[in-house]
PDB file of C-alpha atoms in Angstrom:
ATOM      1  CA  UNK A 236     -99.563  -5.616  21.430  1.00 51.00           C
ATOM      2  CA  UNK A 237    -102.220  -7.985  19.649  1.00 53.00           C
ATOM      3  CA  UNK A 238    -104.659  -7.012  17.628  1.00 52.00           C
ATOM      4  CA  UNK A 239    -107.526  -8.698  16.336  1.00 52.00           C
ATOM      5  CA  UNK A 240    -108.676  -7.285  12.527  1.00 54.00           C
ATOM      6  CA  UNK A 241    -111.616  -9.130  11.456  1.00 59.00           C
ATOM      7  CA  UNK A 242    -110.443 -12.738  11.472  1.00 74.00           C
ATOM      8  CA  UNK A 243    -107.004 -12.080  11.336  1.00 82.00           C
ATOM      9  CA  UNK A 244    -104.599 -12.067  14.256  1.00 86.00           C
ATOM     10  CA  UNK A 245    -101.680  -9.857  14.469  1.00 83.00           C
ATOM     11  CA  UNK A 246     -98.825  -9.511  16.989  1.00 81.00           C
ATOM     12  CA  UNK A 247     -97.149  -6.143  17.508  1.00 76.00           C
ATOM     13  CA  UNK A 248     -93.635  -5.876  18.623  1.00 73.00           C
ATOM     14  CA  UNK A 249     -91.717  -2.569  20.107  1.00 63.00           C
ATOM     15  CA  UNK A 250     -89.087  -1.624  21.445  1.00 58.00           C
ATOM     16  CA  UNK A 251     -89.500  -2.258  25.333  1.00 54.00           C
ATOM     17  CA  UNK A 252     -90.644  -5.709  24.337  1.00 55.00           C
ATOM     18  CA  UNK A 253     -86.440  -5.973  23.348  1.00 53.00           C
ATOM     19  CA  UNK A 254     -85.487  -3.569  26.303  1.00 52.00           C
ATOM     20  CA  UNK A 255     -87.117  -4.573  29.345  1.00 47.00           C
ATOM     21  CA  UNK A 256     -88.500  -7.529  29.633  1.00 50.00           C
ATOM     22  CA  UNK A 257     -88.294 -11.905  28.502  1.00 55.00           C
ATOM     23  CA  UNK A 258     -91.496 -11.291  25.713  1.00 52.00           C
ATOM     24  CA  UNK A 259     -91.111 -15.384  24.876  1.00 55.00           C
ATOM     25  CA  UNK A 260     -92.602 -17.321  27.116  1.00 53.00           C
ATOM     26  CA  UNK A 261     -93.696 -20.868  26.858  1.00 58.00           C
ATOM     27  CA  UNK A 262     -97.114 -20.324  26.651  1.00 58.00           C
ATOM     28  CA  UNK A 263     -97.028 -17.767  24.161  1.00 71.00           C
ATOM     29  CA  UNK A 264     -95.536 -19.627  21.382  1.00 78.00           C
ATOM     30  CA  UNK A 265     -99.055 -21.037  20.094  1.00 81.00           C
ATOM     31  CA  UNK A 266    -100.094 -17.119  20.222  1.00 81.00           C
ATOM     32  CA  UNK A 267     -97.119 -16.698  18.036  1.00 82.00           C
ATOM     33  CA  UNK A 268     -97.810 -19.612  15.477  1.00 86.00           C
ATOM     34  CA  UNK A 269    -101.336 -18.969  15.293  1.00 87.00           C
ATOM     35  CA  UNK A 270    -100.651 -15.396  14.265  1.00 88.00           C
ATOM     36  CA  UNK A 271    -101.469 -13.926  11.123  1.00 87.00           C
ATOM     37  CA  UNK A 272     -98.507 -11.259  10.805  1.00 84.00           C
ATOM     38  CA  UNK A 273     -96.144 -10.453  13.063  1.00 83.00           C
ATOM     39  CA  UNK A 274     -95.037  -7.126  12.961  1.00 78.00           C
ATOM     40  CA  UNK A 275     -92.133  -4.580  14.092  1.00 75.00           C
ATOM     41  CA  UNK A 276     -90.277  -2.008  13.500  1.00 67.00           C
ATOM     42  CA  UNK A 277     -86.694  -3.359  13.076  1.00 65.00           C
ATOM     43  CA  UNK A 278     -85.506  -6.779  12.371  1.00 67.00           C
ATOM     44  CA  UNK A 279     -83.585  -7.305  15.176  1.00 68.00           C
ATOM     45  CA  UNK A 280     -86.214  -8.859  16.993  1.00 71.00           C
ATOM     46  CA  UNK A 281     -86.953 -11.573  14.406  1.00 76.00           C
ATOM     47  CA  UNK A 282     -83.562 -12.873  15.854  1.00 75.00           C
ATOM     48  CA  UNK A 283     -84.540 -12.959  19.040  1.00 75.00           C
ATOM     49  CA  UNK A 284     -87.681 -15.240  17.660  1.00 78.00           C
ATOM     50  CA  UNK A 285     -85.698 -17.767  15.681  1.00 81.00           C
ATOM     51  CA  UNK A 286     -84.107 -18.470  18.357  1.00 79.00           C
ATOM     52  CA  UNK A 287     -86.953 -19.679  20.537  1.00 79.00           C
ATOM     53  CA  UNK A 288     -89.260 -20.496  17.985  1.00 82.00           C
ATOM     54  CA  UNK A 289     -89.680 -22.779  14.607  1.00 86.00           C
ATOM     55  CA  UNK A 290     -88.241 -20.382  11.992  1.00 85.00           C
ATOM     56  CA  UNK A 291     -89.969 -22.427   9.234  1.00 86.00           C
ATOM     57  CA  UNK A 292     -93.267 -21.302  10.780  1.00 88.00           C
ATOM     58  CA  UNK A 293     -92.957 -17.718  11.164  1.00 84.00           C
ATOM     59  CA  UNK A 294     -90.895 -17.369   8.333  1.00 88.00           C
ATOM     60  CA  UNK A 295     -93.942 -15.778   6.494  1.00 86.00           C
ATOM     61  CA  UNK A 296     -95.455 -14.050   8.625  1.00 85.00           C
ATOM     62  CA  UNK A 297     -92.547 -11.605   9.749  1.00 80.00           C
ATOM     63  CA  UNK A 298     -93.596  -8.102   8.594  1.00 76.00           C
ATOM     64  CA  UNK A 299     -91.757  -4.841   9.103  1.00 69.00           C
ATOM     65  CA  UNK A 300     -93.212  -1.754   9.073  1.00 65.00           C
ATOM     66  CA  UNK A 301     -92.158   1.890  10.917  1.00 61.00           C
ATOM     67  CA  UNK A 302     -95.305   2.766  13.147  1.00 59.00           C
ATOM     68  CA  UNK A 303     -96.788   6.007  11.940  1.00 61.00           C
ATOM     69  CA  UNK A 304     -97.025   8.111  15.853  1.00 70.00           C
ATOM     70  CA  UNK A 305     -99.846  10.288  15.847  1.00 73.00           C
ATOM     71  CA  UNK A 306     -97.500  13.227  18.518  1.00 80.00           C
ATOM     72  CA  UNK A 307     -95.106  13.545  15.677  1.00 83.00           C
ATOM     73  CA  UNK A 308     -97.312  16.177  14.637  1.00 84.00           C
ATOM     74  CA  UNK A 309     -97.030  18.142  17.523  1.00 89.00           C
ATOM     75  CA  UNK A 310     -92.762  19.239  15.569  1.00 91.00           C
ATOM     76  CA  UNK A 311     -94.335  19.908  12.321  1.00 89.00           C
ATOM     77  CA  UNK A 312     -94.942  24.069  13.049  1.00 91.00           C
ATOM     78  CA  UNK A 313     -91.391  24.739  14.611  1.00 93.00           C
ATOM     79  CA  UNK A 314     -88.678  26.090  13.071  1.00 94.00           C
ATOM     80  CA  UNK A 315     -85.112  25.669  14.013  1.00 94.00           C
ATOM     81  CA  UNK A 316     -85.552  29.441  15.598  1.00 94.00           C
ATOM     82  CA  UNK A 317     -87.817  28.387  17.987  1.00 95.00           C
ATOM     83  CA  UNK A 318     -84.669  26.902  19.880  1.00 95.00           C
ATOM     84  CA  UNK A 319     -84.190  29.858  22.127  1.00 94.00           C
ATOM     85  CA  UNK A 320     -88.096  30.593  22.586  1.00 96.00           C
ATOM     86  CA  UNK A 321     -88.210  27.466  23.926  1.00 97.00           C
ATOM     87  CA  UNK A 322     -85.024  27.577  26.342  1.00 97.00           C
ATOM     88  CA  UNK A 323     -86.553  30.805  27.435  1.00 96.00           C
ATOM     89  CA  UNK A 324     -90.440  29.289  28.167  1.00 96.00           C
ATOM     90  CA  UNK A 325     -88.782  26.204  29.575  1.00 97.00           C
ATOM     91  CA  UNK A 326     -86.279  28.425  31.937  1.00 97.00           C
ATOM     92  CA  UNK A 327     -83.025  26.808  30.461  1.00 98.00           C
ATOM     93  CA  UNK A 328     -80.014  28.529  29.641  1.00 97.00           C
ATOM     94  CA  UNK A 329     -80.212  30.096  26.241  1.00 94.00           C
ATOM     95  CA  UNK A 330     -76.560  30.995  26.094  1.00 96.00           C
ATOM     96  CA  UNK A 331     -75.435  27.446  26.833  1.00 97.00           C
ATOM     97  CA  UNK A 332     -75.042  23.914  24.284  1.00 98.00           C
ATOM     98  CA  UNK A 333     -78.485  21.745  25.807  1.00 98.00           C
ATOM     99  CA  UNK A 334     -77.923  18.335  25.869  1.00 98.00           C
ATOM    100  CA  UNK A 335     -80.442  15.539  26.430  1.00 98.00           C
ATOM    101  CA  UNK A 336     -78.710  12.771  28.318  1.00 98.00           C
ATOM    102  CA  UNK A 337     -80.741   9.175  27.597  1.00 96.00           C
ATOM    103  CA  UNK A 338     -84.500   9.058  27.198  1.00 94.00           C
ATOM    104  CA  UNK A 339     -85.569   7.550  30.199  1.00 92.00           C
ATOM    105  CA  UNK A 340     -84.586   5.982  33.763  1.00 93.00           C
ATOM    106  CA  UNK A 341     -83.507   2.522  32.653  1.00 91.00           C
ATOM    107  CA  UNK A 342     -80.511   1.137  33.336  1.00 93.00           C
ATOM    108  CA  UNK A 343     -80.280   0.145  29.557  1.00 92.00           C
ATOM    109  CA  UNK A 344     -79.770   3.969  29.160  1.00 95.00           C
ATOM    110  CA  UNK A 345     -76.510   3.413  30.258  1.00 97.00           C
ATOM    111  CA  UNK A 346     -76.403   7.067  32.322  1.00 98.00           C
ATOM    112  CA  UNK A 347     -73.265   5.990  34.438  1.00 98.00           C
ATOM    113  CA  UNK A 348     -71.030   5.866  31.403  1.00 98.00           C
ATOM    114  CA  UNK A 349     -72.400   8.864  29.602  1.00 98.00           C
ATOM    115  CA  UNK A 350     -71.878  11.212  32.404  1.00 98.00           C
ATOM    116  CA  UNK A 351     -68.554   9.603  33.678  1.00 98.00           C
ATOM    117  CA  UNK A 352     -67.704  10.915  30.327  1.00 98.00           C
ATOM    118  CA  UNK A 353     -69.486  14.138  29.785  1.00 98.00           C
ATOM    119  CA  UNK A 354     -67.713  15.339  33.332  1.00 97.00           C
ATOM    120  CA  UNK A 355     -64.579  15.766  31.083  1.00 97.00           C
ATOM    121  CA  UNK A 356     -65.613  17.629  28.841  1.00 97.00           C
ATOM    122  CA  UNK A 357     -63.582  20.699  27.822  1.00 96.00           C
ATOM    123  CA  UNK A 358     -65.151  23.986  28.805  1.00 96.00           C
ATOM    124  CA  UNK A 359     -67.996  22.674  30.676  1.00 96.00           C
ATOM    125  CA  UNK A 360     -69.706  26.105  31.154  1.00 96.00           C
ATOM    126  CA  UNK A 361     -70.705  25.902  27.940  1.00 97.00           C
ATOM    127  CA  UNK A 362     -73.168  23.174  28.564  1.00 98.00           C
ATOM    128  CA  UNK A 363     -76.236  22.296  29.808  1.00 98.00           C
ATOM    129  CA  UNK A 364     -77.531  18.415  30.189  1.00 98.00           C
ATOM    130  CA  UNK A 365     -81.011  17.325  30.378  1.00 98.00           C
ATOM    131  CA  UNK A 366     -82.402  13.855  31.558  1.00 97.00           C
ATOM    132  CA  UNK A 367     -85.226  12.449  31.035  1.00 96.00           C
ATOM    133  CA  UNK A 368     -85.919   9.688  33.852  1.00 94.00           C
ATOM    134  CA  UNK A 369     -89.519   8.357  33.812  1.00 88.00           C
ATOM    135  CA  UNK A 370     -88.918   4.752  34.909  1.00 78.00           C
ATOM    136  CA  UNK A 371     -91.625   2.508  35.425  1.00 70.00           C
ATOM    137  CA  UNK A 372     -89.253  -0.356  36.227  1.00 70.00           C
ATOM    138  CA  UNK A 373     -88.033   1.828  39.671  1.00 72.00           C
ATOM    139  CA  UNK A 374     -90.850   2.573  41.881  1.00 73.00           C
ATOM    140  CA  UNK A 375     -88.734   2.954  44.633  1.00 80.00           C
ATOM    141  CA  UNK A 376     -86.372   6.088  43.134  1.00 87.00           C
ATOM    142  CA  UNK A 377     -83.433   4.475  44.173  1.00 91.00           C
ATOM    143  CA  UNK A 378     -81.693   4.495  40.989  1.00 93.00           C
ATOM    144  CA  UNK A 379     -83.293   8.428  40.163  1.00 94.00           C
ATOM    145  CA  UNK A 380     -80.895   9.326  43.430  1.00 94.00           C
ATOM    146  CA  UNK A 381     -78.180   6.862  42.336  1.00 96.00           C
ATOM    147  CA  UNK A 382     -77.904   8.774  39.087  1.00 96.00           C
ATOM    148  CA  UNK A 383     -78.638  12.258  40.368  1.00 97.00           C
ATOM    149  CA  UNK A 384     -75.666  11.583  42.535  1.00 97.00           C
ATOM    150  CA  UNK A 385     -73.368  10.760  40.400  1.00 98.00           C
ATOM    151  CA  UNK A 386     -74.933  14.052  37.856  1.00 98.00           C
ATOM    152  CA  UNK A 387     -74.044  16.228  41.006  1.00 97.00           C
ATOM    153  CA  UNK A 388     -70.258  14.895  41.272  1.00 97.00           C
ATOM    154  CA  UNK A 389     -69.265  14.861  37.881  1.00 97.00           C
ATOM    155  CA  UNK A 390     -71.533  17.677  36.118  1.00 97.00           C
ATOM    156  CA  UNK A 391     -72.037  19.770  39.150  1.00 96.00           C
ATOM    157  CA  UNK A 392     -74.845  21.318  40.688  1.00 93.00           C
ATOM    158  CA  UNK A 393     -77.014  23.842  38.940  1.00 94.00           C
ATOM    159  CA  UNK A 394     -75.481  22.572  35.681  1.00 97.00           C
ATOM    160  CA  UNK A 395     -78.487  19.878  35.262  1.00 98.00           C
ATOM    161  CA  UNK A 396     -82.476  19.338  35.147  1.00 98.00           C
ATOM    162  CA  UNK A 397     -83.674  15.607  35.479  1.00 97.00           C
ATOM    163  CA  UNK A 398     -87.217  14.992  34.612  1.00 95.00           C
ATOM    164  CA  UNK A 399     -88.158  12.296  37.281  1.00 91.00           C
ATOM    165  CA  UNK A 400     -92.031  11.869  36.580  1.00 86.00           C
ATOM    166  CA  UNK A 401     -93.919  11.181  32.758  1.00 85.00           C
ATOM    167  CA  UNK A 402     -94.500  13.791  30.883  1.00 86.00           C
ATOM    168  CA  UNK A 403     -96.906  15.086  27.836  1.00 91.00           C
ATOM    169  CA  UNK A 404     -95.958  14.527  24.435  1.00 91.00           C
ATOM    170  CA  UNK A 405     -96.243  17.991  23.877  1.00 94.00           C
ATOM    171  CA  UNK A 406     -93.452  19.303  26.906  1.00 95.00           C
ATOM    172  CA  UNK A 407     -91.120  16.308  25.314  1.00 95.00           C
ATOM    173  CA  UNK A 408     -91.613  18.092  22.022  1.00 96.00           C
ATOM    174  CA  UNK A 409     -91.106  21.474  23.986  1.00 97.00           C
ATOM    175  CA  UNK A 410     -87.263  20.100  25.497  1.00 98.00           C
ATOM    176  CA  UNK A 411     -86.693  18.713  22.412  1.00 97.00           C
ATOM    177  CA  UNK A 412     -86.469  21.806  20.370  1.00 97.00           C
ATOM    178  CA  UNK A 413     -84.912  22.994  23.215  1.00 98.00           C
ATOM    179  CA  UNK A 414     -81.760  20.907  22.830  1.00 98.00           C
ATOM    180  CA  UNK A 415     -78.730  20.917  20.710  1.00 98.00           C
ATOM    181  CA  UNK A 416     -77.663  17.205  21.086  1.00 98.00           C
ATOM    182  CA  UNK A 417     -79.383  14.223  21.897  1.00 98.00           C
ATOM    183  CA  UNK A 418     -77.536  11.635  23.313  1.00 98.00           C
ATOM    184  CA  UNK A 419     -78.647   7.975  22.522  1.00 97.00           C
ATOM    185  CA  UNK A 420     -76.325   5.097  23.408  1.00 97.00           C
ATOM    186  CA  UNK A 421     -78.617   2.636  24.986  1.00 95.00           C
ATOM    187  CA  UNK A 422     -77.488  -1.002  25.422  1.00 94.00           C
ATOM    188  CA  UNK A 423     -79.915  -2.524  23.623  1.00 89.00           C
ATOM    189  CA  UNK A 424     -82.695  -1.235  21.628  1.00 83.00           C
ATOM    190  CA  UNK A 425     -85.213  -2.073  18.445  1.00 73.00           C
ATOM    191  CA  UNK A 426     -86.049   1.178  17.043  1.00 74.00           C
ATOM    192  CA  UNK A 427     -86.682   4.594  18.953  1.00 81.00           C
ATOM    193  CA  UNK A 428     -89.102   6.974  18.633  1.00 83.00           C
ATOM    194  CA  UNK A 429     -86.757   9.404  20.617  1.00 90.00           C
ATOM    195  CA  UNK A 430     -84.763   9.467  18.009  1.00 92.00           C
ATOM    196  CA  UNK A 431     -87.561  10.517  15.124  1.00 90.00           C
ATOM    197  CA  UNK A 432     -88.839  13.152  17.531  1.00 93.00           C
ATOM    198  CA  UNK A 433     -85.225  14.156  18.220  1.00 96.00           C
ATOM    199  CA  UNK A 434     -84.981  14.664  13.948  1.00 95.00           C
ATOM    200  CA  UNK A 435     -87.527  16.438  13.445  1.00 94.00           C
ATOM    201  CA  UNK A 436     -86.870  19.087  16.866  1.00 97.00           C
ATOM    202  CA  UNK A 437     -83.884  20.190  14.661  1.00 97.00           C
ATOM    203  CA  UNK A 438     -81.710  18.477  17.556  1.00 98.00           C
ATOM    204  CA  UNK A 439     -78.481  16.463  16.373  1.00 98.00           C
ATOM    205  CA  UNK A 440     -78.199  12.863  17.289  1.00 98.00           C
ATOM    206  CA  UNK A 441     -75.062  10.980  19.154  1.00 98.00           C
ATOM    207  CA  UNK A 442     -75.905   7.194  19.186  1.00 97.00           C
ATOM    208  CA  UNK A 443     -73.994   4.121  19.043  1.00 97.00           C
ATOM    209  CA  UNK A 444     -72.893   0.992  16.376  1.00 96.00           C
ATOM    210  CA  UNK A 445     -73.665  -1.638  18.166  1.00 95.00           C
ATOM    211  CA  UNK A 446     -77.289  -0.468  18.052  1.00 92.00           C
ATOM    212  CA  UNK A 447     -79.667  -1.938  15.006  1.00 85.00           C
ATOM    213  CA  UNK A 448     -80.340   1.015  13.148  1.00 86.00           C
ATOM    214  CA  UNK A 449     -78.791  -0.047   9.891  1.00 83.00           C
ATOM    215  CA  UNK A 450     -81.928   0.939   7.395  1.00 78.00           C
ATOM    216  CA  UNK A 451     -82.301   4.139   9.296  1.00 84.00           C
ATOM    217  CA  UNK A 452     -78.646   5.362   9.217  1.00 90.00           C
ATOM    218  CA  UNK A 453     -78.492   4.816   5.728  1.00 88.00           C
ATOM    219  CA  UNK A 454     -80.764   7.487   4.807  1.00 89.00           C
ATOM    220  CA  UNK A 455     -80.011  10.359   8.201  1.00 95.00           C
ATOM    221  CA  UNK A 456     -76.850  11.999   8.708  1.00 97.00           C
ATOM    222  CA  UNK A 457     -76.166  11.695  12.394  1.00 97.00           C
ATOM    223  CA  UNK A 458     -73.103  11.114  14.765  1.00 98.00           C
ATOM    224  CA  UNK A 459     -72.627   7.612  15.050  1.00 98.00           C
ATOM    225  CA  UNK A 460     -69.628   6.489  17.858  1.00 98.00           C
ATOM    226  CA  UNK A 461     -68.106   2.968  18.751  1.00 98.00           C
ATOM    227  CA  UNK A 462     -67.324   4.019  22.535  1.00 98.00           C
ATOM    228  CA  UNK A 463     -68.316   5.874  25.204  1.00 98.00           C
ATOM    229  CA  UNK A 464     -64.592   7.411  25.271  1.00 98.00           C
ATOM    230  CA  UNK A 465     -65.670   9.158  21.894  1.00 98.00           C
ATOM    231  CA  UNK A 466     -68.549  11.388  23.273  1.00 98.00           C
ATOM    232  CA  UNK A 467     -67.091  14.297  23.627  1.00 98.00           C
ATOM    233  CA  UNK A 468     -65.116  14.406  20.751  1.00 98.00           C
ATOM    234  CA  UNK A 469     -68.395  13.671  18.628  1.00 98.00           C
ATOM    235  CA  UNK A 470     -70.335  16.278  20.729  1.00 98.00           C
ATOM    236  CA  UNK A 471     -67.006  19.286  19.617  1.00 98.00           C
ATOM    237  CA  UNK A 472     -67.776  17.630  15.654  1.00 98.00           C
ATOM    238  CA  UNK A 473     -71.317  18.162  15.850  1.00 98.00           C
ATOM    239  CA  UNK A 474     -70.773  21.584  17.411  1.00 98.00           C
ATOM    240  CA  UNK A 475     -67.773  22.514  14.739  1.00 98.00           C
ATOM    241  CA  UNK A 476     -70.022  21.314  11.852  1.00 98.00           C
ATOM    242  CA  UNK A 477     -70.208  23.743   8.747  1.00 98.00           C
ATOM    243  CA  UNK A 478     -72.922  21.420   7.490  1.00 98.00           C
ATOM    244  CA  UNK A 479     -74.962  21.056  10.420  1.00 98.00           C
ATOM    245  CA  UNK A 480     -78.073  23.338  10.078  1.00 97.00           C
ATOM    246  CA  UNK A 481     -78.284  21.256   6.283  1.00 97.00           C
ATOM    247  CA  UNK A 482     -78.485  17.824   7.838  1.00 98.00           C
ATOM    248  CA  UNK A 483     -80.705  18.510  10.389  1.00 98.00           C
ATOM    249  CA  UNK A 484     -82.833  19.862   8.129  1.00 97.00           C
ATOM    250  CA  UNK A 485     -82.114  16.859   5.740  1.00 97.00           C
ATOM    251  CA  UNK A 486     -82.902  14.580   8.640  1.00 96.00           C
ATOM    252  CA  UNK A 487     -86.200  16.278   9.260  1.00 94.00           C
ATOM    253  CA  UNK A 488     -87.327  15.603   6.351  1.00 91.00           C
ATOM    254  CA  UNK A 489     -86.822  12.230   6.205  1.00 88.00           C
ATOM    255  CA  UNK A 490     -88.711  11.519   9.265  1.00 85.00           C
ATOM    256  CA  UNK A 491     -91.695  13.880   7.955  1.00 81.00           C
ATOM    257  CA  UNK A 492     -91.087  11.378   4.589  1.00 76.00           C
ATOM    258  CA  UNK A 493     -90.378   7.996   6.168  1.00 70.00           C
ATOM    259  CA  UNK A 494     -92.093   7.879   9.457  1.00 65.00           C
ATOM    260  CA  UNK A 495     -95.280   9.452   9.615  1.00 59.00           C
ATOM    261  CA  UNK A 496     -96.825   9.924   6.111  1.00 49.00           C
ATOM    262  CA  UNK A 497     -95.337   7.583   3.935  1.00 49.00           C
ATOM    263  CA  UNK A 498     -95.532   4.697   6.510  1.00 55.00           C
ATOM    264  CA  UNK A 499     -99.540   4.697   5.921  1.00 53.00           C
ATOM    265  CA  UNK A 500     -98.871   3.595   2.857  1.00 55.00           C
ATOM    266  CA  UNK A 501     -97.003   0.060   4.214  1.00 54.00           C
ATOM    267  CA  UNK A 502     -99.923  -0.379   6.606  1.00 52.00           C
ATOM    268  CA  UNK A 503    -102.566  -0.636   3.789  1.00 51.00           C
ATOM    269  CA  UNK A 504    -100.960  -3.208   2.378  1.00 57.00           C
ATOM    270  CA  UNK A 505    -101.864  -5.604   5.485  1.00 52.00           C
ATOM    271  CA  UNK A 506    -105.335  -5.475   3.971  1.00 49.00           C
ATOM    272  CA  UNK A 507    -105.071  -5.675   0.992  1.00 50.00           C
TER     273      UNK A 507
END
């Protein structure tokens, strides 16, 4: 995203600039030097810059900030209890584990080794998987069938609910709270709001080390696996936690510190 403030020039950087598509091109590299900031929310993606542009003249202009999101507000009345209410309203299974499998349709979601695994799992009546699969990259379907597929051999049928088509911020923040687990172990990534919204629905995170989320997983206390083979162990851990209602409220909190109020503060002090 750019954005022009008065005379100044910044560049905006997210996540599905990393993800999804080549964001350097040739004749954006004047854009880039001519910027006044240039802003994101992880470092990771000044590497990806130094290595097709002059570091020396960027150097000073790199910024990194964590983008307030206006829908975070939508988590702040619920209450761990509201789990169930929402199963119910939703039509879920109350008396089953929900988990939410990925965050969208992308192949960087990396579905066919998350469910390859999750069709092992021991007592698989206990669980319920949910998948987000907006895709705006797959007009066509052919990977929502691909994957459904695949959901239907190894999960079984009836035991799953994909969400094909974009939905509200406010029925995200509805099967949020409705889930236990939230499975994250993208490819690649920058920094995901999934994840905040998954924090502060009360819902447990599963995500992976070789994703850049050093400054954030110093201060949450969430599952954190080196290989797919892992999953279901970590998903039993989470389950057999004694301290798991106190970090997910601990990890609420730090979004509701970190990423929505306190964040205002860091963006005042591009004017000042």
């Amino acid at each position: 995203m750019i954005k022009g403030l008065g005379k100044k020039l910044f560049i905006f950087f997210y996540g599905s600039d990393l993800n999804d598509r080549n964001f350097i091109k040739n004749n954006f590299k004047q854009l880039f030097y001519s910027a006044d900031k240039l802003i994101a929310t992880n470092r990771a993606i000044f590497k990806v810059l130094d290595k097709y542009l002059d570091k020396r003249r960027i150097e000073e202009k790199k910024t990194v900030i964590f983008l307030p999101q206006d829908h975070f507000k939508l988590y702040e009345p619920f209450s761990i209890a509201d789990k169930t209410t929402f199963k119910k309203e939703l039509g879920l299974p109350d008396d089953k584990t929900i988990i939410m499998v990925g965050n969208n349709g992308t192949e960087n979601e990396q579905h066919e080794a998350m469910i390859s695994q999750l069709g092992q799992i021991r007592n698989p009546q206990n669980y319920f998987f949910v998948f987000p699969f907006s895709n705006r990259l797959d007009t066509s379907g052919i990977r929502l069938k691909k994957i459904t597929l695949l959901a239907k051999e190894k999960l079984g049928e009836g035991n799953f609910r994909f969400l094909p088509d974009f939905i509200s911020h406010q029925e995200m923040a509805q099967y949020r709270m409705s889930s236990e687990i939230f499975l994250h172990l993208r490819q690649k990534d920058q920094m995901a709001a999934s994840m905040f919204e998954s924090n502060m629905a009360y819902c447990q995170i599963i995500t992976g080390d070789w994703l850049p989320y050093e400054y954030y997983l110093e201060k949450v206390m969430v599952e954190v696996i080196s290989d797919f083979s892992e999953i279901n162990n970590a998903i039993e851990k989470v389950l057999n936690d004694p301290d798991l209602s106190y970090k997910l409220s601990h990890n609420r909190e730090v979004v509701l510190k970190d990423y929505h109020y306190k964040v205002l503060d860091d963006w005042m002090k591009l004017y000042e």
